[in-house]
Short mmCIF file of C-alpha atoms in Angstrom, two decimals:
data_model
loop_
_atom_site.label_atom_id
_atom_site.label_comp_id
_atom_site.label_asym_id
_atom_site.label_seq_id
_atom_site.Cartn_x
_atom_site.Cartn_y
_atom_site.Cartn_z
CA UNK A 13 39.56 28.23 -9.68
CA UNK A 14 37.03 26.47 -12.37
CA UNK A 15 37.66 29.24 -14.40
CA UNK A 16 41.61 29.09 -14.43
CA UNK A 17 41.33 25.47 -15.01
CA UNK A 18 38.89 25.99 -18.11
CA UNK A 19 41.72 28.99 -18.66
CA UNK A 20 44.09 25.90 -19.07
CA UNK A 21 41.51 23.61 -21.10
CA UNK A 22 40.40 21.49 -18.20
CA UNK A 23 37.40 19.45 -19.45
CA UNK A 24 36.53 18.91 -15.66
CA UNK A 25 36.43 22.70 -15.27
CA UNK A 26 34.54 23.31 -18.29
CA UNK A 27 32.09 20.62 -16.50
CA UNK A 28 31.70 21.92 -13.42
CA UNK A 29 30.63 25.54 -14.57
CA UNK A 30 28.36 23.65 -16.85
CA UNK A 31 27.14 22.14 -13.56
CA UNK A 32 26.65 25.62 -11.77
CA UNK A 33 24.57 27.19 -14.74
CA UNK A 34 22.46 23.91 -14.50
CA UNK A 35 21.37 24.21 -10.52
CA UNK A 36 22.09 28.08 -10.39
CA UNK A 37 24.63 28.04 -7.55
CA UNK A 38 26.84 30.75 -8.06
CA UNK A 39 25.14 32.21 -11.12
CA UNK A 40 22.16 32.33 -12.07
CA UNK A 41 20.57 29.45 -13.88
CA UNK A 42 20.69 29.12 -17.53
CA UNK A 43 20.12 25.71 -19.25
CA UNK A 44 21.71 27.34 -22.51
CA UNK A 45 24.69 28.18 -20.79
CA UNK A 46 25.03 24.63 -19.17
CA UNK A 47 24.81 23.37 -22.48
CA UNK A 48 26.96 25.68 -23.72
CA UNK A 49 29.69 24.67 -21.10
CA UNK A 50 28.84 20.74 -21.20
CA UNK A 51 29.37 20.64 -25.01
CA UNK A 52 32.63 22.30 -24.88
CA UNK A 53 33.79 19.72 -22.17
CA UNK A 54 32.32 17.36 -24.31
CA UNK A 55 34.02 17.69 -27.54
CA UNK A 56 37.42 17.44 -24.95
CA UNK A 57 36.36 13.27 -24.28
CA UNK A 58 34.34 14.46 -20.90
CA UNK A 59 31.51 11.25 -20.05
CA UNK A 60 30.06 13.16 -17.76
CA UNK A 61 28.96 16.62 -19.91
CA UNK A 62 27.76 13.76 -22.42
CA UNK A 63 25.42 11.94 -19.47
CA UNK A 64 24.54 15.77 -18.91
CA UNK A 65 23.45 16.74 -22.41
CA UNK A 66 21.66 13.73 -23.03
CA UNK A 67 19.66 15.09 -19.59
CA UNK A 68 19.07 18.13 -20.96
CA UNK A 69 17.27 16.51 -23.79
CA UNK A 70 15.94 13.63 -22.72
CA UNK A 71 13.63 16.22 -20.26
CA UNK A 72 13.56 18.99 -22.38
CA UNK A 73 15.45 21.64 -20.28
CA UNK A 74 16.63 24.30 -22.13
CA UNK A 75 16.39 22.25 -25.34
CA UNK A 76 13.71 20.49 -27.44
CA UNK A 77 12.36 17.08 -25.71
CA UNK A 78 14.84 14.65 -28.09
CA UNK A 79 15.23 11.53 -27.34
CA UNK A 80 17.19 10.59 -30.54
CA UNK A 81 19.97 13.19 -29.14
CA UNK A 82 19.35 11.54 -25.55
CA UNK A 83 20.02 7.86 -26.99
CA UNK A 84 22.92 9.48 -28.91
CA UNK A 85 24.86 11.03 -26.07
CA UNK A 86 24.30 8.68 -23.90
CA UNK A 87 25.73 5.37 -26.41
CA UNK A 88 28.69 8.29 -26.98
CA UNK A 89 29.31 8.28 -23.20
CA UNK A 90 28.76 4.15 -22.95
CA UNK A 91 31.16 3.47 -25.51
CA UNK A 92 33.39 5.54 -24.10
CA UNK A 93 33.30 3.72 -20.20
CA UNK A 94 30.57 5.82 -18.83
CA UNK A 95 28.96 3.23 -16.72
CA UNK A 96 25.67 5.92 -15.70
CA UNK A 97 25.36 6.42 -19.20
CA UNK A 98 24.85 3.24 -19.88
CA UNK A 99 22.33 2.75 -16.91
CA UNK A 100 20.79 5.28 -18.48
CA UNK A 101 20.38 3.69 -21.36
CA UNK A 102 19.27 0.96 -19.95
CA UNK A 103 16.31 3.26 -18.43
CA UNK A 104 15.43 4.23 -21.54
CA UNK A 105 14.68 0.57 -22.50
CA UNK A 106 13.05 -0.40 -18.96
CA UNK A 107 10.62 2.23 -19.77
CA UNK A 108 10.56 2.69 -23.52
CA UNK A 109 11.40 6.27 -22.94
CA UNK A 110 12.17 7.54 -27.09
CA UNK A 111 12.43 3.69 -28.06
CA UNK A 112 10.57 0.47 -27.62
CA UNK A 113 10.16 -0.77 -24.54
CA UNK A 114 12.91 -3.67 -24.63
CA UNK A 115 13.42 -5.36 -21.11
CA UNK A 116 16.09 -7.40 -23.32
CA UNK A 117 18.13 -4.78 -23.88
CA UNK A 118 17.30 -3.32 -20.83
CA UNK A 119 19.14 -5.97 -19.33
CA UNK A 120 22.06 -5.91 -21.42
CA UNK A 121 22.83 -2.28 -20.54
CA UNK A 122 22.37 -2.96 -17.07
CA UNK A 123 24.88 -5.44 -17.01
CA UNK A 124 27.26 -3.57 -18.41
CA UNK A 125 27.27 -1.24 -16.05
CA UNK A 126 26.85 -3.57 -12.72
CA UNK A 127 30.38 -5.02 -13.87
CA UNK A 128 31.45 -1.92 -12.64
CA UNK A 129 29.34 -1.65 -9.59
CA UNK A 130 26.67 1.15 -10.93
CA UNK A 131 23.96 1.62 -7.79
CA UNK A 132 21.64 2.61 -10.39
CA UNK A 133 22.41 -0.94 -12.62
CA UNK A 134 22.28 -3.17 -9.68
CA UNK A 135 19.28 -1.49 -8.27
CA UNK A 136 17.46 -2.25 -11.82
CA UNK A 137 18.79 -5.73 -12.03
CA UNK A 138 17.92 -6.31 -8.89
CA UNK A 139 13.88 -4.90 -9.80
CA UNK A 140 14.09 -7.05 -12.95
CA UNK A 141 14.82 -10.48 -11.14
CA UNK A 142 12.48 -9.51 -8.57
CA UNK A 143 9.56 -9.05 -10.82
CA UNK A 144 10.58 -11.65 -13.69
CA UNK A 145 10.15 -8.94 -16.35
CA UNK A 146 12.53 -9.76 -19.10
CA UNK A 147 14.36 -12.47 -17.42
CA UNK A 148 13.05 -15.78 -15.17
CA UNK A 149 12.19 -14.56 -11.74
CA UNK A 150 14.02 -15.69 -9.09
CA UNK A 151 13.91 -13.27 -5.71
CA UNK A 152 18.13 -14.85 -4.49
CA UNK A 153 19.15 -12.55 -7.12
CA UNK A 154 17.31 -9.92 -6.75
CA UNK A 155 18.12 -9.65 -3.24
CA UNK A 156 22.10 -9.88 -4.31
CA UNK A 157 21.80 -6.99 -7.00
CA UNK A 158 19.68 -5.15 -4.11
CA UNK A 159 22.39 -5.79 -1.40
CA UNK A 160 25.25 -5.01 -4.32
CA UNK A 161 23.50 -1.75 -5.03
CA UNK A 162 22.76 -0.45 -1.10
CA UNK A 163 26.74 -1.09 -0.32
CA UNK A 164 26.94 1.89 -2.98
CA UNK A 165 23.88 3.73 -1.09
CA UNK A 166 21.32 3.22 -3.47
CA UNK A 167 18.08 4.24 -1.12
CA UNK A 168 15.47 2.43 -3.76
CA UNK A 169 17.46 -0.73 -3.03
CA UNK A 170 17.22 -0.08 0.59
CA UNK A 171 13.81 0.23 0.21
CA UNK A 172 13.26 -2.73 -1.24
CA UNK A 173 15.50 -4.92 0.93
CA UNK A 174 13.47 -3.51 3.73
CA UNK A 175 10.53 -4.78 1.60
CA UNK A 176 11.60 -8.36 1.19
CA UNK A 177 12.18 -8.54 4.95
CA UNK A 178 8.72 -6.84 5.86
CA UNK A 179 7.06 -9.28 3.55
CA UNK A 180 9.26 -12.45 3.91
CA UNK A 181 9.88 -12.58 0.35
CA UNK A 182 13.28 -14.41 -0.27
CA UNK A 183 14.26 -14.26 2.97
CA UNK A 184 12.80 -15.00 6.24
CA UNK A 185 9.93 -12.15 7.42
CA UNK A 186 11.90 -9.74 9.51
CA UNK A 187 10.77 -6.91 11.03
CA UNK A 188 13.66 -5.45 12.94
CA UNK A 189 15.33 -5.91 9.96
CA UNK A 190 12.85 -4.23 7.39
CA UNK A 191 13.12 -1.33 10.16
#
């Protein structure tokens, strides 16, 4: 059925297939092929094959490490809505991963995306008020972007929640609860 929707021009499909060449399932796995797949979806407005090419590069599977073609799919994505894309970028800040390390901009990104309810955003906001890098600490707000981020299932934010209630940090020392 993927292939009668890429038949028809469906970016989706074309994604998907990109998707089974990447983990193998169905075919066997080709990076090249993913690509191959992801760019055409790409070039048809798909966020997603961008996030997924900017993968590819940004670890080097299938392609030359490049984080200049990471940053570069990824902003493509962003500016077109892709609200992982621009966690993403904001990763790439938090860690200096192709660029300086900027906890400013770090911040920025993630905000972006946490107005539309990224796990991956509010998890990193929430790390960022928790340990007062790039912004003033305060541990009420990192517990909200934490609490924000596990109602979307995000299990490092569950971790941490259960962390803050272990260690009474923020809240009142909890065991049950940290269980």
């Amino acid at each position: 059925y993927f292939q009668k929707a890429i038949d028809l021009g469906d970016a989706e499909g074309l994604t998907a297939i990109g998707t089974a060449y990447y983990w193998g399932k169905a075919v066997e796995q080709d990076y090249g092929k993913a690509l191959e797949y992801w760019q055409r979806a790409s070039e048809q407005g798909s966020t997603k094959a961008l996030t997924n090419i900017a993968y590819l590069y940004g670890h080097g599977e299938g392609v030359e490490q490049d984080f200049d073609k990471t940053m570069a799919y990824y902003q493509q994505a962003a500016e077109l809505g892709d609200e992982e894309a621009m966690s993403y970028i904001g990763n790439m800040y938090l860690f200096g991963d192709g660029v300086e390390q900027d906890y400013a901009q770090a911040l920025e990104w993630y905000q972006r995306a946490a107005e539309e309810n990224e796990p991956l955003a509010l998890a990193n906001l929430g790390w960022l008020y928790h340990s007062g890098n790039g912004v003033e600490q305060d541990i009420g707000k990192a517990l909200e972007y934490y609490q924000r981020a596990a109602s979307h299932g995000d299990a490092d934010a569950l971790f941490n929640i259960g962390s803050m209630y272990l260690n009474g940090q923020g809240v009142q020392k909890d065991y049950g609860k940290a269980l």
